[in-house]
Coordinates of C-alpha atoms and ligand atoms in Angstrom, one line a residue:
M20 CA 0.3 -0.2 -0.1
K21 CA 1.3 3.5 -1.0
E22 CA 1.8 5.7 2.1
S23 CA 0.4 9.1 2.7
Y24 CA 2.3 11.8 3.2
I25 CA 1.9 14.3 5.8
T26 CA 4.3 17.2 6.6
T27 CA 4.6 20.1 9.1
A28 CA 6.3 23.2 9.0
I29 CA 10.3 23.0 10.7
P30 CA 10.3 25.5 13.6
Y31 CA 13.6 28.1 13.6
V32 CA 15.3 27.0 16.6
N33 CA 16.5 29.9 18.1
G34 CA 13.6 29.7 20.8
N35 CA 11.5 28.1 23.1
P36 CA 8.2 25.6 21.6
H37 CA 5.4 28.0 20.9
L38 CA 1.5 27.4 21.4
G39 CA 1.9 28.2 17.4
H40 CA 4.5 25.6 16.6
A41 CA 1.3 23.8 18.7
M42 CA -1.0 24.2 16.3
D43 CA 0.8 22.6 13.5
Y44 CA 2.0 19.6 14.8
L45 CA -2.0 19.0 16.7
L46 CA -3.4 19.6 13.5
A47 CA -1.1 17.3 11.6
D48 CA -1.4 14.2 14.5
T49 CA -4.9 14.8 13.9
L50 CA -5.1 14.2 10.0
R51 CA -2.4 11.1 10.7
R52 CA -5.4 9.5 13.0
Y53 CA -7.8 10.5 10.4
M54 CA -6.7 9.0 8.3
M55 CA -5.3 6.4 9.6
Y56 CA -8.7 5.3 11.0
C57 CA -9.8 5.2 6.9
G58 CA -7.2 2.8 7.4
E59 CA -4.4 4.2 5.1
K60 CA -0.5 4.2 5.9
V61 CA 0.7 7.7 6.9
R62 CA 4.1 9.1 7.8
L63 CA 4.2 13.0 8.9
Q64 CA 7.2 14.4 9.3
A65 CA 8.7 16.9 12.3
G66 CA 12.3 19.0 12.3
T67 CA 13.8 21.5 13.0
D68 CA 15.2 24.7 10.8
E69 CA 18.3 25.7 12.8
H70 CA 20.1 27.6 10.0
G71 CA 20.2 31.6 10.0
N72 CA 21.6 34.6 11.3
K73 CA 19.0 34.5 14.1
I74 CA 20.6 31.6 15.2
F75 CA 23.9 31.7 15.3
K76 CA 23.6 35.2 16.9
K77 CA 21.3 33.5 19.6
A78 CA 23.7 30.8 20.0
A79 CA 26.7 33.2 20.3
E80 CA 24.3 35.1 23.0
Q81 CA 23.9 32.2 25.1
G82 CA 27.6 31.9 25.2
L83 CA 27.4 28.6 23.2
P84 CA 28.9 26.5 20.0
T85 CA 26.2 26.8 17.5
Q86 CA 26.0 23.5 17.0
E87 CA 26.0 23.3 21.1
F88 CA 23.3 25.5 21.4
V89 CA 20.8 23.9 18.0
D90 CA 21.4 20.8 19.5
I91 CA 20.0 21.4 22.8
N92 CA 17.3 23.6 21.3
A93 CA 16.1 20.2 18.6
Q94 CA 15.7 17.9 21.9
K95 CA 13.4 21.0 23.3
F96 CA 11.4 20.5 20.0
Q97 CA 11.6 16.5 19.8
D98 CA 10.7 16.6 23.5
F99 CA 7.5 19.4 23.2
I100 CA 6.0 17.2 20.6
H101 CA 5.8 14.0 22.4
S102 CA 3.9 16.3 24.9
L103 CA 0.9 17.3 22.8
G104 CA 0.7 12.9 22.7
V105 CA 1.6 13.3 19.0
E106 CA 3.4 10.8 17.4
Y107 CA 5.5 11.6 14.6
T108 CA 7.2 9.0 11.6
D109 CA 10.4 11.0 11.0
F110 CA 12.5 13.5 12.5
I111 CA 14.9 15.9 10.2
R112 CA 17.1 18.5 11.2
T113 CA 18.7 20.7 9.2
T114 CA 22.4 20.4 10.2
S115 CA 22.4 16.8 9.3
P116 CA 25.0 16.1 7.0
D117 CA 22.8 13.7 4.9
H118 CA 20.3 17.0 4.9
E119 CA 23.2 19.3 4.0
R120 CA 24.8 17.5 1.4
R121 CA 21.1 16.1 0.0
C122 CA 21.0 19.6 -0.5
R123 CA 23.4 20.6 -2.4
E124 CA 22.8 18.4 -4.9
I125 CA 19.2 20.2 -5.0
W126 CA 20.9 23.5 -5.8
T127 CA 23.2 21.7 -8.3
R128 CA 20.0 20.2 -10.3
L129 CA 18.8 23.2 -9.9
S130 CA 21.2 24.8 -11.5
D131 CA 19.7 25.8 -15.6
H132 CA 16.9 28.0 -13.5
I133 CA 19.4 29.8 -11.0
Y134 CA 22.2 32.9 -12.1
K135 CA 23.8 35.5 -10.4
D136 CA 23.4 39.4 -9.9
K137 CA 23.7 42.1 -7.5
Y138 CA 20.6 43.2 -5.2
E139 CA 19.5 46.1 -2.9
G140 CA 17.0 46.2 -1.3
W141 CA 14.4 46.1 2.0
Y142 CA 15.4 43.3 4.3
C143 CA 14.1 42.0 7.7
E144 CA 16.3 40.5 10.2
G145 CA 13.6 38.7 11.8
C146 CA 11.9 37.3 8.8
E147 CA 15.5 36.9 7.1
S148 CA 13.7 37.4 4.1
Y149 CA 14.1 40.6 1.0
V150 CA 10.4 42.5 1.2
T151 CA 9.0 45.0 -2.1
S152 CA 9.5 48.3 -1.8
K153 CA 5.5 48.3 -2.2
E154 CA 5.6 46.0 1.3
H155 CA 8.0 48.3 2.8
D156 CA 6.3 51.7 2.7
N157 CA 3.4 50.3 3.4
N158 CA 4.5 49.2 6.5
H159 CA 6.1 52.3 7.4
G160 CA 9.6 51.1 6.9
E161 CA 9.1 48.6 9.8
C162 CA 8.4 45.0 10.6
P163 CA 5.1 44.3 11.8
D164 CA 5.7 40.5 12.7
H165 CA 9.2 41.9 14.5
K166 CA 8.9 45.8 15.3
K167 CA 12.0 46.5 13.4
P168 CA 13.4 48.5 11.0
Y169 CA 14.0 47.1 7.7
V170 CA 17.5 47.7 6.5
K171 CA 18.9 48.2 3.1
L172 CA 20.9 45.6 1.6
S173 CA 23.5 45.2 -1.6
E174 CA 25.0 42.3 -2.3
E175 CA 25.8 39.7 -5.0
N176 CA 23.1 36.9 -4.4
Y177 CA 22.3 34.0 -6.5
Y178 CA 18.8 33.8 -7.6
L179 CA 16.0 31.1 -8.5
R180 CA 14.1 32.2 -12.2
I181 CA 10.6 31.8 -11.0
A182 CA 9.5 33.5 -13.9
D183 CA 10.5 29.9 -15.4
F184 CA 7.7 28.3 -13.2
K185 CA 5.1 30.4 -13.0
D186 CA 2.5 29.9 -15.2
D187 CA 2.2 25.7 -14.0
I188 CA 2.5 27.6 -10.7
R189 CA -0.5 29.6 -11.6
S190 CA -2.2 26.4 -13.9
A191 CA -1.7 24.6 -10.3
I192 CA -3.1 26.4 -7.9
E193 CA -6.0 27.3 -9.8
S194 CA -7.1 23.9 -11.0
D195 CA -6.3 22.7 -7.5
E196 CA -4.3 20.4 -8.7
L197 CA -2.2 21.9 -5.6
K198 CA -4.3 22.7 -3.2
I199 CA -4.4 25.7 -1.2
T200 CA -7.0 25.6 2.0
P201 CA -9.2 28.0 3.5
S202 CA -10.0 29.2 -0.2
F203 CA -9.2 32.8 0.6
R204 CA -6.1 32.2 0.9
K205 CA -5.7 30.7 -2.2
K206 CA -7.1 34.1 -3.4
E207 CA -4.3 36.1 -1.7
F208 CA -1.7 33.6 -2.8
L209 CA -2.9 34.2 -6.7
N210 CA -2.5 38.0 -6.2
L211 CA 1.0 37.8 -4.7
L212 CA 2.1 35.6 -7.4
K213 CA 1.5 38.2 -10.8
D214 CA 4.7 39.9 -8.8
M215 CA 6.2 37.5 -7.5
P216 CA 9.8 38.9 -8.8
D217 CA 12.5 35.9 -9.5
V218 CA 13.8 35.2 -5.4
S219 CA 17.6 35.7 -3.8
I220 CA 18.1 31.9 -2.9
S221 CA 22.5 32.6 -1.3
R222 CA 23.5 35.0 1.4
P223 CA 27.5 36.1 1.1
K224 CA 29.6 34.2 3.7
E225 CA 30.3 37.5 5.7
Q226 CA 26.8 38.3 6.1
V227 CA 25.8 34.7 7.5
E228 CA 27.7 31.4 8.3
W229 CA 25.5 29.6 9.5
G230 CA 24.0 27.6 6.8
V231 CA 25.2 25.1 3.6
S232 CA 27.6 26.3 1.6
V233 CA 26.6 27.0 -2.5
P234 CA 28.3 24.0 -4.4
G235 CA 31.1 25.3 -6.8
D236 CA 30.5 28.7 -4.6
D237 CA 32.2 28.7 -0.8
S238 CA 32.1 32.4 -0.8
Q239 CA 27.8 32.0 -0.6
V240 CA 26.2 30.0 1.5
M241 CA 22.0 29.5 0.5
Y242 CA 19.2 31.0 1.9
V243 CA 17.8 29.0 4.7
W244 CA 14.1 28.8 2.8
I245 CA 15.5 26.8 0.3
D246 CA 17.6 24.5 3.2
A247 CA 14.5 24.5 5.1
L248 CA 11.9 23.7 2.7
A249 CA 14.1 21.2 0.6
N250 CA 14.3 18.9 3.9
Y251 CA 10.2 17.6 3.2
I252 CA 12.1 15.5 0.4
T253 CA 15.9 15.3 2.1
V254 CA 13.7 13.4 4.5
L255 CA 12.3 10.7 2.7
G256 CA 15.6 10.5 1.4
F257 CA 15.9 12.4 -2.5
P258 CA 17.7 12.1 -3.9
D259 CA 19.7 9.6 -3.2
K260 CA 16.4 7.3 -2.4
D261 CA 13.6 7.3 -5.4
I262 CA 10.9 9.1 -2.9
S263 CA 7.6 7.8 -5.0
E264 CA 6.1 6.1 -2.6
D265 CA 5.9 9.0 -0.1
W266 CA 5.9 11.8 -2.8
P267 CA 4.2 14.1 -3.2
A268 CA 2.5 14.3 -0.2
H269 CA -0.9 14.1 0.9
T270 CA -1.3 17.8 2.9
Q271 CA 2.0 20.1 4.5
I272 CA 0.5 22.0 7.2
V273 CA 1.6 25.6 7.1
G274 CA 0.5 28.7 9.3
K275 CA -0.2 31.3 7.5
D276 CA 2.5 33.6 7.7
I277 CA 5.1 31.0 5.6
L278 CA 2.1 30.1 3.4
R279 CA 3.4 32.0 0.3
F280 CA 7.3 30.3 0.3
H281 CA 4.8 27.1 0.3
A282 CA 3.2 27.8 -2.8
G283 CA 5.2 30.0 -4.3
I284 CA 9.2 28.5 -3.5
W285 CA 8.3 25.6 -2.8
P286 CA 6.5 24.4 -6.5
A287 CA 9.1 26.3 -8.0
M288 CA 11.9 24.0 -6.5
L289 CA 9.4 20.7 -7.3
I290 CA 9.1 21.6 -11.1
G291 CA 12.6 22.4 -11.6
L292 CA 13.9 18.7 -9.5
G293 CA 10.8 17.5 -11.8
L294 CA 9.0 16.4 -8.9
P295 CA 5.3 16.3 -8.9
L296 CA 3.1 19.5 -6.7
P297 CA 1.8 18.5 -2.8
R298 CA -1.5 17.7 -3.6
N299 CA -2.6 19.9 -0.8
L300 CA -1.6 22.9 1.3
L301 CA -3.3 23.5 4.4
A302 CA -2.5 26.8 6.4
H303 CA -4.3 27.6 9.3
G304 CA -4.6 30.8 11.1
F305 CA -2.8 32.6 14.1
I306 CA -3.1 31.5 17.9
T307 CA -3.3 35.4 20.1
V308 CA -3.8 36.0 23.7
N309 CA -6.1 37.8 24.6
G310 CA -7.0 39.2 21.3
E311 CA -2.7 40.5 21.3
K312 CA -0.3 38.7 19.1
M313 CA 2.3 37.0 21.3
S314 CA 5.3 38.5 21.8
K315 CA 8.4 39.0 24.0
T316 CA 8.4 42.5 23.9
V317 CA 5.1 42.6 24.6
G318 CA 5.6 40.3 27.0
N319 CA 2.3 38.2 27.6
V320 CA 4.0 35.0 25.6
I321 CA 2.8 32.1 27.7
A322 CA 4.5 28.5 27.8
P323 CA 2.3 26.0 26.3
E324 CA 4.3 24.2 29.0
D325 CA 1.9 26.9 31.7
I326 CA -1.0 25.6 30.0
L327 CA -0.7 21.6 29.9
A328 CA 0.2 21.8 33.4
K329 CA -3.2 23.3 34.7
H330 CA -5.7 20.9 33.2
G331 CA -3.1 18.2 31.6
L332 CA -3.1 16.9 28.2
A333 CA -6.5 16.1 27.1
A334 CA -7.8 19.4 28.2
F335 CA -4.7 21.4 26.4
R336 CA -6.4 19.1 23.2
Y337 CA -9.7 19.4 23.3
F338 CA -8.9 24.0 23.7
F339 CA -7.0 23.9 19.7
L340 CA -8.6 21.5 18.3
R341 CA -12.4 22.4 19.4
H342 CA -12.4 25.8 20.1
A343 CA -9.9 27.0 17.7
S344 CA -10.8 27.2 14.1
T345 CA -8.8 25.0 11.5
T346 CA -7.8 27.5 9.4
D347 CA -9.1 31.3 11.2
D348 CA -7.0 32.8 14.1
A349 CA -7.8 31.7 17.5
D350 CA -7.2 33.4 21.1
F351 CA -6.2 31.8 23.8
T352 CA -7.2 33.3 27.3
W353 CA -7.0 31.8 30.7
D354 CA -10.7 32.2 31.4
K355 CA -11.5 30.8 27.6
Y356 CA -9.8 27.8 28.9
E357 CA -11.0 27.3 32.0
A358 CA -14.7 27.5 30.4
S359 CA -13.4 25.0 27.8
Y360 CA -12.7 23.0 30.4
N361 CA -15.5 23.3 32.3
E362 CA -17.3 22.1 29.6
L363 CA -15.3 19.2 29.0
A364 CA -15.8 17.8 32.2
N365 CA -19.1 18.7 32.4
D366 CA -20.2 16.9 29.3
L367 CA -17.9 14.4 28.5
G368 CA -15.8 13.7 32.4
N369 CA -19.7 13.9 33.9
L370 CA -21.4 11.3 31.5
V371 CA -18.6 8.8 31.7
Q372 CA -18.9 9.0 35.6
R373 CA -23.1 8.6 35.3
L374 CA -23.2 6.2 32.6
A375 CA -20.6 4.1 34.6
T376 CA -22.5 4.6 37.9
L377 CA -25.6 3.2 36.1
C378 CA -23.6 -0.1 34.7
E379 CA -21.9 -1.2 37.6
K380 CA -24.9 -0.7 39.5
N381 CA -27.5 -2.9 37.2
A382 CA -24.8 -4.8 36.4
V383 CA -24.6 -3.8 32.1
V384 CA -21.6 -6.0 30.4
G385 CA -19.6 -4.2 28.5
Q386 CA -20.5 -3.4 24.8
K387 CA -18.7 -4.1 21.7
V388 CA -17.3 -1.0 19.8
E389 CA -19.0 -0.5 16.5
Q390 CA -18.1 0.8 12.9
R391 CA -20.4 3.9 12.3
A392 CA -20.9 5.6 9.5
N393 CA -20.9 9.4 9.5
P394 CA -20.2 11.5 6.0
D395 CA -21.3 14.9 7.8
F396 CA -18.2 13.6 10.0
D397 CA -16.0 12.9 7.3
D398 CA -16.8 15.7 5.2
H399 CA -15.6 18.6 7.5
M400 CA -12.7 16.1 7.9
K401 CA -11.7 16.4 4.2
K402 CA -12.7 20.1 4.0
Y403 CA -10.1 20.6 6.7
E404 CA -12.8 21.7 9.1
F405 CA -11.6 20.2 11.9
N406 CA -13.1 21.6 14.7
I407 CA -16.3 21.4 13.1
A408 CA -15.8 17.6 12.8
F409 CA -15.1 17.8 16.1
D410 CA -18.6 19.8 17.3
I411 CA -20.0 16.8 15.7
L412 CA -19.0 14.5 17.7
W413 CA -19.6 17.2 20.9
D414 CA -23.2 17.4 19.8
G415 CA -23.5 13.4 20.0
I416 CA -22.2 13.7 23.4
S417 CA -24.8 16.6 24.6
E418 CA -27.4 14.2 22.8
L419 CA -26.3 10.7 24.7
N420 CA -26.6 13.4 28.2
K421 CA -30.2 14.3 27.5
R422 CA -30.7 10.5 26.6
I423 CA -29.5 9.8 30.2
D424 CA -31.6 13.1 32.3
L425 CA -34.5 12.5 29.5
E426 CA -35.0 8.2 30.1
K427 CA -33.9 7.8 34.0
P428 CA -32.9 4.9 33.6
W429 CA -32.2 4.6 37.5
A430 CA -35.8 5.4 38.1
L431 CA -36.7 2.3 35.4
A432 CA -34.3 0.1 37.1
K433 CA -36.5 0.2 40.2
T434 CA -39.5 -0.7 38.3
H435 CA -38.6 -2.5 34.8
P436 CA -35.1 -3.6 35.5
D437 CA -34.3 -5.2 32.3
K438 CA -35.6 -1.9 29.9
A439 CA -33.4 -0.2 32.1
R440 CA -30.3 -2.0 31.0
D441 CA -31.4 -2.2 27.6
V442 CA -31.6 1.6 28.2
L443 CA -28.0 1.5 28.8
I444 CA -26.5 -1.0 26.6
K445 CA -28.1 1.5 24.2
L446 CA -26.6 4.0 26.0
V447 CA -23.1 2.2 26.4
I448 CA -23.2 1.5 22.6
D449 CA -24.0 5.0 21.4
L450 CA -21.4 6.3 23.5
L451 CA -17.7 3.6 21.9
A452 CA -19.1 4.8 19.0
I453 CA -18.4 8.3 19.5
N454 CA -15.6 7.8 21.2
N455 CA -14.6 5.6 18.3
R456 CA -13.9 9.1 16.8
L457 CA -13.0 11.1 19.8
K458 CA -10.5 8.9 19.8
L459 CA -8.8 10.9 17.0
F460 CA -8.6 14.4 18.8
L461 CA -8.7 12.6 22.3
P462 CA -6.2 9.7 22.2
E463 CA -5.6 9.1 25.3
T464 CA -9.3 9.9 26.7
G465 CA -10.5 8.0 24.3
E466 CA -8.1 5.1 25.1
R467 CA -9.0 5.5 29.0
I468 CA -13.8 6.0 28.1
E469 CA -12.7 2.6 25.5
T470 CA -11.6 0.5 28.6
I471 CA -13.6 1.4 30.8
F472 CA -17.2 0.5 28.4
T473 CA -15.9 -2.7 27.3
A474 CA -14.5 -4.2 30.4
T475 CA -16.4 -7.6 31.2
K476 CA -17.4 -5.6 34.1
I477 CA -18.0 -2.1 33.2
Q478 CA -17.1 1.0 36.2
P479 CA -16.6 3.8 36.8
P480 CA -13.0 5.4 36.9
A481 CA -11.2 5.7 40.2
T482 CA -10.1 9.3 39.2
P483 CA -13.1 11.5 37.3
L484 CA -11.5 12.1 33.5
F485 CA -11.3 15.5 34.1
P486 CA -11.5 16.0 38.2
K487 CA -12.4 19.7 39.3
A488 CA -9.2 21.7 40.0
Ligands
LIG7 N1 11.1 27.8 10.3 C1 10.4 29.0 9.3 C2 9.4 27.5 8.9 C3 10.5 26.1 7.8 S1 9.2 25.3 7.1 C4 10.2 24.8 5.5 C5 9.6 29.4 10.5 N2 9.2 28.8 11.4 S2 8.6 29.6 13.4 O1 9.8 28.7 14.6 O2 8.3 30.3 12.7 O3 7.3 29.0 12.5 C6 6.8 28.1 12.9 C7 5.5 27.3 12.6 O4 4.6 27.9 13.8 C8 4.7 27.9 11.2 O5 4.0 27.4 10.1 C9 4.3 28.8 11.8 O6 3.4 29.8 10.7 C10 3.7 28.6 13.3 N3 3.7 30.5 14.0 C11 4.4 30.7 14.7 N4 3.7 31.6 15.0 C12 2.7 31.1 15.3 C13 1.6 31.6 16.0 N5 1.1 32.6 16.5 N6 -0.2 31.1 16.0 C14 0.0 30.1 14.8 N7 0.8 29.7 14.0 C15 2.5 30.5 14.0 O7 8.6 29.7 10.1

């Protein structure tokens, strides 16, 4: 069976993992679990983007050799991913010798589309990227993301001739051969593509020391984006190995800010290499805190560890997968988080506790998990509306709560114990069927629920699933 391949953006390792990164991982993990649930074999890549000036400077600030610094931070990201209950199959680090060698080979294979030229323009050191004069003027000379003035740079660079690929990229995106979700971002990007100039893909070594050298020109290192984008195929072994088992990717997941690199430069590289384009690009929104962009300068960054420590992993996944839209921005506040946790505890935690207690009292034994079709759910999952698919499951949970209240099996047990047992058995079977999909979002909780209600003897958990703090 061919594998389906899902990718996540590889974060820069100059800082700690944050909520934005968590979003990439949670969405990828949910998609992976869903595709496996549908019977597919899935490969999920994660990794770290370890080159470039920001990282080089940060290591120097901390008085660490750069490699040591990135080693420490790459480990932090791996630990972080595990702490989210996310399972990847491959982890790529851009400083690994295999990646660097493969990157150079990729460059060489693209050389028909690469030329050297002098460049002068506005550059953001935070983004490690040039901006157009229009962007510079619109932003009044300052990067809105990094709150730093753009600097004028002039240098010799290698360029990737985007013009060679523009028509192919446009038609692939327009026809959804490379499908961008959400569709408003597709429109946005197609507009941007019109004026997309050739991209500079190297930096003089005096400016950026920490990077992959350009083949045949030791005075230049590769621009961090070329090196970073290549990760999606170097991790599969390209060009040493035939990657057709996994490539093209089924879905590449990125934040909205980096969609343009993935919809522009990346397809250009792929076409230049004679490789097919990924089938889907999913751009998620940004997580804000109290309505504001997270920023160290503003001092409003909330560490994911603090949120995880509050009510555990299920509460974290529940909030960010149900109350954050898959494709739009979402806001985190502690109040919203508490409300979300209470909902989880009241709707699902109580249901499990109540139903298991009633089953125990009425000697109802564990049931089998029924596979049921849910076309509405599938439809939303396939459209990358994971939060709406999650809502559908939650409607099912609320329905079960209502049924218990209405059918009052505890009262029925006094007069018609057989009927009470039948009511409870139906409730258990229905809960297990919903839970089978709930597991995609809340794997740990789903496993616990399945264990409770499939056991020979149903018993409520010794500690409730979601204890009141
Ligand atoms: N290194 C590049 C990606 C290279 S992929 C070939 C990069 N790194 S990053 O650390 O800045 O961002 C990693 C991911 O986190 C991106 O998908 C980015 O969009 C996402 N997020 C960063 N901040 C975010 C939020 N506040 N909210 C949601 N996601 C955001 O870009």
